[in-house]
């Protein structure tokens, strides 16, 4: 259908508005649509903001990685205005890798919450859990400290997420180990928005500026509420390239 005036076809809002139409299943009220949009924008802004802060922090500590991002940002200036180009993982691979590796080490989402819908036995452990059992999975343990999954897990190595690195020595032993936005049917619906926004902003930032950490931020202190974010923000000196 044509849809409400002023709402672009194929947009996130248009997809939600379809559930307000007669016969839609599930049926949403306009209040529920507004609540979903608010949640999407709130989570889609705060999480990328922390993810960007962690990326700037790591790049400031790793000049070679920063140089690769800056070079790619300058060369890829024309791509930033194209959503389709930025969405393609084959474009801006160094920027994509720098962001993903920062999320692996310092994920804004610190844990996943799940509930068993039936009696289960964890594969390889023999542990049994009844339906209704609630699980809290630490992403910090799984993505940042598990040497059984990641080689030198505490080390910032963007090559893990470069096309040539995903099958090489830096690749994880388990493809499901990198889940900063969750996984499966409960994958965060805003993960693409977050990735694309981060790639665009990192290009705009590193094409023009160099960032140096102010003293006293090693290690970076964080606080965990709804998400994990820098406790006192991230303080940097900004210099033009």
PDB file of C-alpha atoms in Angstrom:
ATOM      1  CA  UNK A   1       0.000   0.000   0.000  1.00  0.00           C
ATOM      2  CA  UNK A   2       0.978   3.604  -0.436  1.00  0.00           C
ATOM      3  CA  UNK A   3       1.229   4.224   3.286  1.00  0.00           C
ATOM      4  CA  UNK A   4       0.998   7.382   5.401  1.00  0.00           C
ATOM      5  CA  UNK A   5       1.992  10.680   3.819  1.00  0.00           C
ATOM      6  CA  UNK A   6       5.595  11.646   4.500  1.00  0.00           C
ATOM      7  CA  UNK A   7       6.693   8.103   5.456  1.00  0.00           C
ATOM      8  CA  UNK A   8       9.193   6.739   2.943  1.00  0.00           C
ATOM      9  CA  UNK A   9       8.457   3.352   1.406  1.00  0.00           C
ATOM     10  CA  UNK A  10      10.816   0.673   2.715  1.00  0.00           C
ATOM     11  CA  UNK A  11      11.751   2.713   5.794  1.00  0.00           C
ATOM     12  CA  UNK A  12      11.823   1.346   9.335  1.00  0.00           C
ATOM     13  CA  UNK A  13       8.791   3.464  10.246  1.00  0.00           C
ATOM     14  CA  UNK A  14       6.860   2.299   7.199  1.00  0.00           C
ATOM     15  CA  UNK A  15       7.442  -1.347   8.123  1.00  0.00           C
ATOM     16  CA  UNK A  16       6.138  -0.677  11.634  1.00  0.00           C
ATOM     17  CA  UNK A  17       3.127   1.250  10.329  1.00  0.00           C
ATOM     18  CA  UNK A  18       2.055  -1.828   8.358  1.00  0.00           C
ATOM     19  CA  UNK A  19       1.203  -3.450  11.697  1.00  0.00           C
ATOM     20  CA  UNK A  20      -1.386  -0.744  12.421  1.00  0.00           C
ATOM     21  CA  UNK A  21      -3.418  -1.684   9.342  1.00  0.00           C
ATOM     22  CA  UNK A  22      -6.590  -3.841   9.553  1.00  0.00           C
ATOM     23  CA  UNK A  23      -5.810  -7.559   9.521  1.00  0.00           C
ATOM     24  CA  UNK A  24      -2.166  -7.104  10.521  1.00  0.00           C
ATOM     25  CA  UNK A  25      -0.668  -9.749  12.794  1.00  0.00           C
ATOM     26  CA  UNK A  26       0.471  -8.781  15.335  1.00  0.00           C
ATOM     27  CA  UNK A  27      -1.577  -5.594  15.504  1.00  0.00           C
ATOM     28  CA  UNK A  28       0.187  -2.547  16.923  1.00  0.00           C
ATOM     29  CA  UNK A  29      -1.315   0.686  18.183  1.00  0.00           C
ATOM     30  CA  UNK A  30       0.216   4.011  17.168  1.00  0.00           C
ATOM     31  CA  UNK A  31       1.505   4.310  20.748  1.00  0.00           C
ATOM     32  CA  UNK A  32       3.311   0.978  20.397  1.00  0.00           C
ATOM     33  CA  UNK A  33       4.772   2.081  17.066  1.00  0.00           C
ATOM     34  CA  UNK A  34       6.024   5.302  18.660  1.00  0.00           C
ATOM     35  CA  UNK A  35       7.538   3.316  21.557  1.00  0.00           C
ATOM     36  CA  UNK A  36       9.374   1.026  19.130  1.00  0.00           C
ATOM     37  CA  UNK A  37      10.746   3.990  17.187  1.00  0.00           C
ATOM     38  CA  UNK A  38      11.895   5.631  20.432  1.00  0.00           C
ATOM     39  CA  UNK A  39      13.630   2.425  21.556  1.00  0.00           C
ATOM     40  CA  UNK A  40      15.262   1.970  18.154  1.00  0.00           C
ATOM     41  CA  UNK A  41      16.620   5.491  18.032  1.00  0.00           C
ATOM     42  CA  UNK A  42      17.677   5.497  21.684  1.00  0.00           C
ATOM     43  CA  UNK A  43      19.552   2.199  21.441  1.00  0.00           C
ATOM     44  CA  UNK A  44      20.789   3.106  17.973  1.00  0.00           C
ATOM     45  CA  UNK A  45      22.415   6.317  19.200  1.00  0.00           C
ATOM     46  CA  UNK A  46      23.771   5.491  22.661  1.00  0.00           C
ATOM     47  CA  UNK A  47      25.331   2.169  21.675  1.00  0.00           C
ATOM     48  CA  UNK A  48      27.163   3.488  18.576  1.00  0.00           C
ATOM     49  CA  UNK A  49      28.324   6.512  20.590  1.00  0.00           C
ATOM     50  CA  UNK A  50      30.034   4.254  23.137  1.00  0.00           C
ATOM     51  CA  UNK A  51      31.318   2.016  20.357  1.00  0.00           C
ATOM     52  CA  UNK A  52      32.832   5.047  18.606  1.00  0.00           C
ATOM     53  CA  UNK A  53      34.448   6.216  21.844  1.00  0.00           C
ATOM     54  CA  UNK A  54      36.064   2.798  22.300  1.00  0.00           C
ATOM     55  CA  UNK A  55      37.254   2.816  18.673  1.00  0.00           C
ATOM     56  CA  UNK A  56      38.840   6.267  19.056  1.00  0.00           C
ATOM     57  CA  UNK A  57      40.446   5.070  22.303  1.00  0.00           C
ATOM     58  CA  UNK A  58      41.958   1.977  20.684  1.00  0.00           C
ATOM     59  CA  UNK A  59      43.118   3.805  17.549  1.00  0.00           C
ATOM     60  CA  UNK A  60      44.839   6.420  19.697  1.00  0.00           C
ATOM     61  CA  UNK A  61      46.825   3.586  21.274  1.00  0.00           C
ATOM     62  CA  UNK A  62      47.587   1.870  17.956  1.00  0.00           C
ATOM     63  CA  UNK A  63      49.045   4.326  15.402  1.00  0.00           C
ATOM     64  CA  UNK A  64      49.362   1.748  12.601  1.00  0.00           C
ATOM     65  CA  UNK A  65      45.666   0.914  12.819  1.00  0.00           C
ATOM     66  CA  UNK A  66      44.791   4.614  12.913  1.00  0.00           C
ATOM     67  CA  UNK A  67      46.924   5.279   9.821  1.00  0.00           C
ATOM     68  CA  UNK A  68      45.096   2.524   7.909  1.00  0.00           C
ATOM     69  CA  UNK A  69      41.711   3.984   8.897  1.00  0.00           C
ATOM     70  CA  UNK A  70      42.769   7.538   7.962  1.00  0.00           C
ATOM     71  CA  UNK A  71      44.096   6.402   4.574  1.00  0.00           C
ATOM     72  CA  UNK A  72      40.921   4.504   3.805  1.00  0.00           C
ATOM     73  CA  UNK A  73      38.721   7.364   5.024  1.00  0.00           C
ATOM     74  CA  UNK A  74      40.446   9.822   2.684  1.00  0.00           C
ATOM     75  CA  UNK A  75      40.205   7.446  -0.276  1.00  0.00           C
ATOM     76  CA  UNK A  76      36.593   6.531   0.480  1.00  0.00           C
ATOM     77  CA  UNK A  77      35.210  10.048   0.851  1.00  0.00           C
ATOM     78  CA  UNK A  78      32.854   9.584  -2.092  1.00  0.00           C
ATOM     79  CA  UNK A  79      31.357   6.450  -0.493  1.00  0.00           C
ATOM     80  CA  UNK A  80      30.174   8.185   2.663  1.00  0.00           C
ATOM     81  CA  UNK A  81      27.218   9.766   0.924  1.00  0.00           C
ATOM     82  CA  UNK A  82      26.059   6.393  -0.412  1.00  0.00           C
ATOM     83  CA  UNK A  83      24.180   4.199   2.055  1.00  0.00           C
ATOM     84  CA  UNK A  84      24.416   1.172  -0.237  1.00  0.00           C
ATOM     85  CA  UNK A  85      28.191   1.574  -0.601  1.00  0.00           C
ATOM     86  CA  UNK A  86      28.755   1.892   3.139  1.00  0.00           C
ATOM     87  CA  UNK A  87      26.497  -1.104   3.791  1.00  0.00           C
ATOM     88  CA  UNK A  88      28.709  -3.287   1.586  1.00  0.00           C
ATOM     89  CA  UNK A  89      31.269  -5.036   3.803  1.00  0.00           C
ATOM     90  CA  UNK A  90      33.780  -5.085   0.956  1.00  0.00           C
ATOM     91  CA  UNK A  91      34.042  -1.292   1.127  1.00  0.00           C
ATOM     92  CA  UNK A  92      35.982   0.449   3.899  1.00  0.00           C
ATOM     93  CA  UNK A  93      37.332  -2.852   5.306  1.00  0.00           C
ATOM     94  CA  UNK A  94      39.906  -1.185   7.605  1.00  0.00           C
ATOM     95  CA  UNK A  95      37.236   1.094   9.098  1.00  0.00           C
ATOM     96  CA  UNK A  96      34.883  -1.853   9.539  1.00  0.00           C
ATOM     97  CA  UNK A  97      37.628  -3.945  11.169  1.00  0.00           C
ATOM     98  CA  UNK A  98      38.739  -1.163  13.524  1.00  0.00           C
ATOM     99  CA  UNK A  99      35.177  -0.723  14.785  1.00  0.00           C
ATOM    100  CA  UNK A 100      34.460  -4.453  15.167  1.00  0.00           C
ATOM    101  CA  UNK A 101      37.687  -5.120  17.061  1.00  0.00           C
ATOM    102  CA  UNK A 102      36.928  -2.244  19.433  1.00  0.00           C
ATOM    103  CA  UNK A 103      33.485  -3.764  20.049  1.00  0.00           C
ATOM    104  CA  UNK A 104      35.064  -7.158  20.692  1.00  0.00           C
ATOM    105  CA  UNK A 105      37.341  -5.809  23.414  1.00  0.00           C
ATOM    106  CA  UNK A 106      34.973  -3.202  24.897  1.00  0.00           C
ATOM    107  CA  UNK A 107      31.428  -4.126  23.952  1.00  0.00           C
ATOM    108  CA  UNK A 108      28.780  -1.559  24.979  1.00  0.00           C
ATOM    109  CA  UNK A 109      26.410  -4.493  25.518  1.00  0.00           C
ATOM    110  CA  UNK A 110      28.059  -6.339  28.406  1.00  0.00           C
ATOM    111  CA  UNK A 111      25.736  -9.344  28.582  1.00  0.00           C
ATOM    112  CA  UNK A 112      22.974 -11.281  26.863  1.00  0.00           C
ATOM    113  CA  UNK A 113      19.800 -12.368  28.643  1.00  0.00           C
ATOM    114  CA  UNK A 114      18.003 -15.522  27.536  1.00  0.00           C
ATOM    115  CA  UNK A 115      15.257 -17.804  28.883  1.00  0.00           C
ATOM    116  CA  UNK A 116      14.886 -21.524  28.171  1.00  0.00           C
ATOM    117  CA  UNK A 117      11.569 -22.242  26.477  1.00  0.00           C
ATOM    118  CA  UNK A 118      11.905 -25.985  27.124  1.00  0.00           C
ATOM    119  CA  UNK A 119      14.019 -28.393  29.172  1.00  0.00           C
ATOM    120  CA  UNK A 120      17.545 -28.412  27.768  1.00  0.00           C
ATOM    121  CA  UNK A 121      20.951 -30.014  28.255  1.00  0.00           C
ATOM    122  CA  UNK A 122      23.958 -27.877  27.408  1.00  0.00           C
ATOM    123  CA  UNK A 123      26.008 -29.528  24.681  1.00  0.00           C
ATOM    124  CA  UNK A 124      29.351 -30.833  25.905  1.00  0.00           C
ATOM    125  CA  UNK A 125      28.634 -30.228  29.592  1.00  0.00           C
ATOM    126  CA  UNK A 126      25.816 -32.523  30.641  1.00  0.00           C
ATOM    127  CA  UNK A 127      24.237 -29.705  32.664  1.00  0.00           C
ATOM    128  CA  UNK A 128      20.449 -29.793  32.602  1.00  0.00           C
ATOM    129  CA  UNK A 129      18.124 -26.822  32.896  1.00  0.00           C
ATOM    130  CA  UNK A 130      14.355 -26.760  33.081  1.00  0.00           C
ATOM    131  CA  UNK A 131      12.059 -24.599  30.985  1.00  0.00           C
ATOM    132  CA  UNK A 132      11.838 -21.075  32.329  1.00  0.00           C
ATOM    133  CA  UNK A 133      15.474 -20.976  33.492  1.00  0.00           C
ATOM    134  CA  UNK A 134      16.978 -17.534  32.883  1.00  0.00           C
ATOM    135  CA  UNK A 135      20.542 -17.195  31.611  1.00  0.00           C
ATOM    136  CA  UNK A 136      22.927 -14.263  31.761  1.00  0.00           C
ATOM    137  CA  UNK A 137      25.798 -14.611  29.287  1.00  0.00           C
ATOM    138  CA  UNK A 138      28.848 -12.399  29.851  1.00  0.00           C
ATOM    139  CA  UNK A 139      30.038 -10.968  26.538  1.00  0.00           C
ATOM    140  CA  UNK A 140      33.185  -9.706  28.259  1.00  0.00           C
ATOM    141  CA  UNK A 141      34.243 -13.255  29.119  1.00  0.00           C
ATOM    142  CA  UNK A 142      33.264 -14.680  25.745  1.00  0.00           C
ATOM    143  CA  UNK A 143      34.668 -11.977  23.450  1.00  0.00           C
ATOM    144  CA  UNK A 144      37.485 -10.367  25.431  1.00  0.00           C
ATOM    145  CA  UNK A 145      39.173 -12.864  27.737  1.00  0.00           C
ATOM    146  CA  UNK A 146      38.587 -16.369  26.350  1.00  0.00           C
ATOM    147  CA  UNK A 147      41.980 -17.555  25.046  1.00  0.00           C
ATOM    148  CA  UNK A 148      40.332 -20.795  23.979  1.00  0.00           C
ATOM    149  CA  UNK A 149      38.412 -18.889  21.323  1.00  0.00           C
ATOM    150  CA  UNK A 150      40.594 -15.891  20.461  1.00  0.00           C
ATOM    151  CA  UNK A 151      44.338 -15.739  19.933  1.00  0.00           C
ATOM    152  CA  UNK A 152      45.768 -13.147  22.359  1.00  0.00           C
ATOM    153  CA  UNK A 153      42.248 -11.993  23.291  1.00  0.00           C
ATOM    154  CA  UNK A 154      43.288  -8.855  25.198  1.00  0.00           C
ATOM    155  CA  UNK A 155      45.262  -7.520  22.219  1.00  0.00           C
ATOM    156  CA  UNK A 156      43.681  -5.049  19.774  1.00  0.00           C
ATOM    157  CA  UNK A 157      44.137  -6.652  16.342  1.00  0.00           C
ATOM    158  CA  UNK A 158      41.776  -5.248  13.661  1.00  0.00           C
ATOM    159  CA  UNK A 159      43.129  -7.856  11.219  1.00  0.00           C
ATOM    160  CA  UNK A 160      40.788 -10.334  12.901  1.00  0.00           C
ATOM    161  CA  UNK A 161      37.943  -8.684  10.975  1.00  0.00           C
ATOM    162  CA  UNK A 162      39.707  -7.937   7.686  1.00  0.00           C
ATOM    163  CA  UNK A 163      38.553 -10.179   4.803  1.00  0.00           C
ATOM    164  CA  UNK A 164      41.896 -11.993   4.683  1.00  0.00           C
ATOM    165  CA  UNK A 165      42.025 -12.380   8.473  1.00  0.00           C
ATOM    166  CA  UNK A 166      38.674 -14.028   9.044  1.00  0.00           C
ATOM    167  CA  UNK A 167      40.050 -17.382   7.897  1.00  0.00           C
ATOM    168  CA  UNK A 168      43.604 -16.881   9.131  1.00  0.00           C
ATOM    169  CA  UNK A 169      45.562 -17.140  12.350  1.00  0.00           C
ATOM    170  CA  UNK A 170      43.566 -14.371  14.067  1.00  0.00           C
ATOM    171  CA  UNK A 171      40.154 -15.885  13.332  1.00  0.00           C
ATOM    172  CA  UNK A 172      38.161 -17.146  16.366  1.00  0.00           C
ATOM    173  CA  UNK A 173      37.786 -20.881  16.915  1.00  0.00           C
ATOM    174  CA  UNK A 174      34.015 -20.388  17.039  1.00  0.00           C
ATOM    175  CA  UNK A 175      32.233 -18.266  14.425  1.00  0.00           C
ATOM    176  CA  UNK A 176      29.533 -17.443  17.003  1.00  0.00           C
ATOM    177  CA  UNK A 177      32.045 -15.887  19.419  1.00  0.00           C
ATOM    178  CA  UNK A 178      31.567 -12.330  18.114  1.00  0.00           C
ATOM    179  CA  UNK A 179      28.083 -11.274  19.209  1.00  0.00           C
ATOM    180  CA  UNK A 180      28.150  -7.622  20.357  1.00  0.00           C
ATOM    181  CA  UNK A 181      24.581  -7.287  19.051  1.00  0.00           C
ATOM    182  CA  UNK A 182      23.378 -10.740  20.083  1.00  0.00           C
ATOM    183  CA  UNK A 183      22.624 -13.489  17.601  1.00  0.00           C
ATOM    184  CA  UNK A 184      20.025 -15.774  16.116  1.00  0.00           C
ATOM    185  CA  UNK A 185      16.378 -14.743  16.120  1.00  0.00           C
ATOM    186  CA  UNK A 186      17.116 -12.275  18.949  1.00  0.00           C
ATOM    187  CA  UNK A 187      19.763 -10.397  16.969  1.00  0.00           C
ATOM    188  CA  UNK A 188      19.465  -6.672  17.668  1.00  0.00           C
ATOM    189  CA  UNK A 189      17.328  -5.138  14.871  1.00  0.00           C
ATOM    190  CA  UNK A 190      19.489  -2.022  14.943  1.00  0.00           C
ATOM    191  CA  UNK A 191      22.855  -3.706  14.324  1.00  0.00           C
ATOM    192  CA  UNK A 192      23.076  -2.609  10.691  1.00  0.00           C
ATOM    193  CA  UNK A 193      22.125   0.944  11.614  1.00  0.00           C
ATOM    194  CA  UNK A 194      24.869   0.969  14.248  1.00  0.00           C
ATOM    195  CA  UNK A 195      27.536  -0.400  11.897  1.00  0.00           C
ATOM    196  CA  UNK A 196      26.679   1.932   9.048  1.00  0.00           C
ATOM    197  CA  UNK A 197      26.498   4.987  11.294  1.00  0.00           C
ATOM    198  CA  UNK A 198      29.862   4.130  12.852  1.00  0.00           C
ATOM    199  CA  UNK A 199      31.561   3.635   9.475  1.00  0.00           C
ATOM    200  CA  UNK A 200      30.249   6.950   8.152  1.00  0.00           C
ATOM    201  CA  UNK A 201      31.249   8.880  11.273  1.00  0.00           C
ATOM    202  CA  UNK A 202      34.689   7.275  11.503  1.00  0.00           C
ATOM    203  CA  UNK A 203      35.360   8.215   7.872  1.00  0.00           C
ATOM    204  CA  UNK A 204      34.297  11.809   8.462  1.00  0.00           C
ATOM    205  CA  UNK A 205      36.380  12.024  11.639  1.00  0.00           C
ATOM    206  CA  UNK A 206      39.622  10.392  10.538  1.00  0.00           C
ATOM    207  CA  UNK A 207      39.734  11.974   7.097  1.00  0.00           C
ATOM    208  CA  UNK A 208      40.050  15.356   8.804  1.00  0.00           C
ATOM    209  CA  UNK A 209      41.397  14.820  12.328  1.00  0.00           C
ATOM    210  CA  UNK A 210      43.942  13.007  14.473  1.00  0.00           C
ATOM    211  CA  UNK A 211      42.982  12.158  18.063  1.00  0.00           C
ATOM    212  CA  UNK A 212      45.341  11.946  21.050  1.00  0.00           C
ATOM    213  CA  UNK A 213      44.306  10.734  24.487  1.00  0.00           C
ATOM    214  CA  UNK A 214      44.502  13.145  27.376  1.00  0.00           C
ATOM    215  CA  UNK A 215      46.638  11.759  30.254  1.00  0.00           C
ATOM    216  CA  UNK A 216      45.146   9.605  32.994  1.00  0.00           C
ATOM    217  CA  UNK A 217      42.917   7.350  30.904  1.00  0.00           C
ATOM    218  CA  UNK A 218      44.955   4.145  30.909  1.00  0.00           C
ATOM    219  CA  UNK A 219      43.136   1.921  31.456  1.00  0.00           C
ATOM    220  CA  UNK A 220      39.847   3.544  30.490  1.00  0.00           C
ATOM    221  CA  UNK A 221      37.379   3.407  33.385  1.00  0.00           C
ATOM    222  CA  UNK A 222      33.907   2.219  32.416  1.00  0.00           C
ATOM    223  CA  UNK A 223      30.534   2.002  34.090  1.00  0.00           C
ATOM    224  CA  UNK A 224      27.765  -0.452  33.262  1.00  0.00           C
ATOM    225  CA  UNK A 225      24.127   0.546  33.313  1.00  0.00           C
ATOM    226  CA  UNK A 226      21.886  -0.369  30.418  1.00  0.00           C
ATOM    227  CA  UNK A 227      25.135  -0.454  28.418  1.00  0.00           C
ATOM    228  CA  UNK A 228      28.833  -0.211  29.255  1.00  0.00           C
ATOM    229  CA  UNK A 229      30.156   3.294  28.589  1.00  0.00           C
ATOM    230  CA  UNK A 230      33.209   5.381  29.615  1.00  0.00           C
ATOM    231  CA  UNK A 231      32.634   6.455  33.227  1.00  0.00           C
ATOM    232  CA  UNK A 232      33.828  10.016  32.657  1.00  0.00           C
ATOM    233  CA  UNK A 233      33.580  10.137  28.880  1.00  0.00           C
ATOM    234  CA  UNK A 234      36.620  10.024  26.612  1.00  0.00           C
ATOM    235  CA  UNK A 235      38.910  13.061  26.636  1.00  0.00           C
ATOM    236  CA  UNK A 236      41.088  13.663  23.590  1.00  0.00           C
ATOM    237  CA  UNK A 237      43.133  16.366  21.898  1.00  0.00           C
ATOM    238  CA  UNK A 238      41.919  16.918  18.334  1.00  0.00           C
ATOM    239  CA  UNK A 239      44.393  17.956  15.652  1.00  0.00           C
ATOM    240  CA  UNK A 240      43.761  18.635  11.991  1.00  0.00           C
ATOM    241  CA  UNK A 241      45.589  16.398   9.562  1.00  0.00           C
TER     242      UNK A 241
END
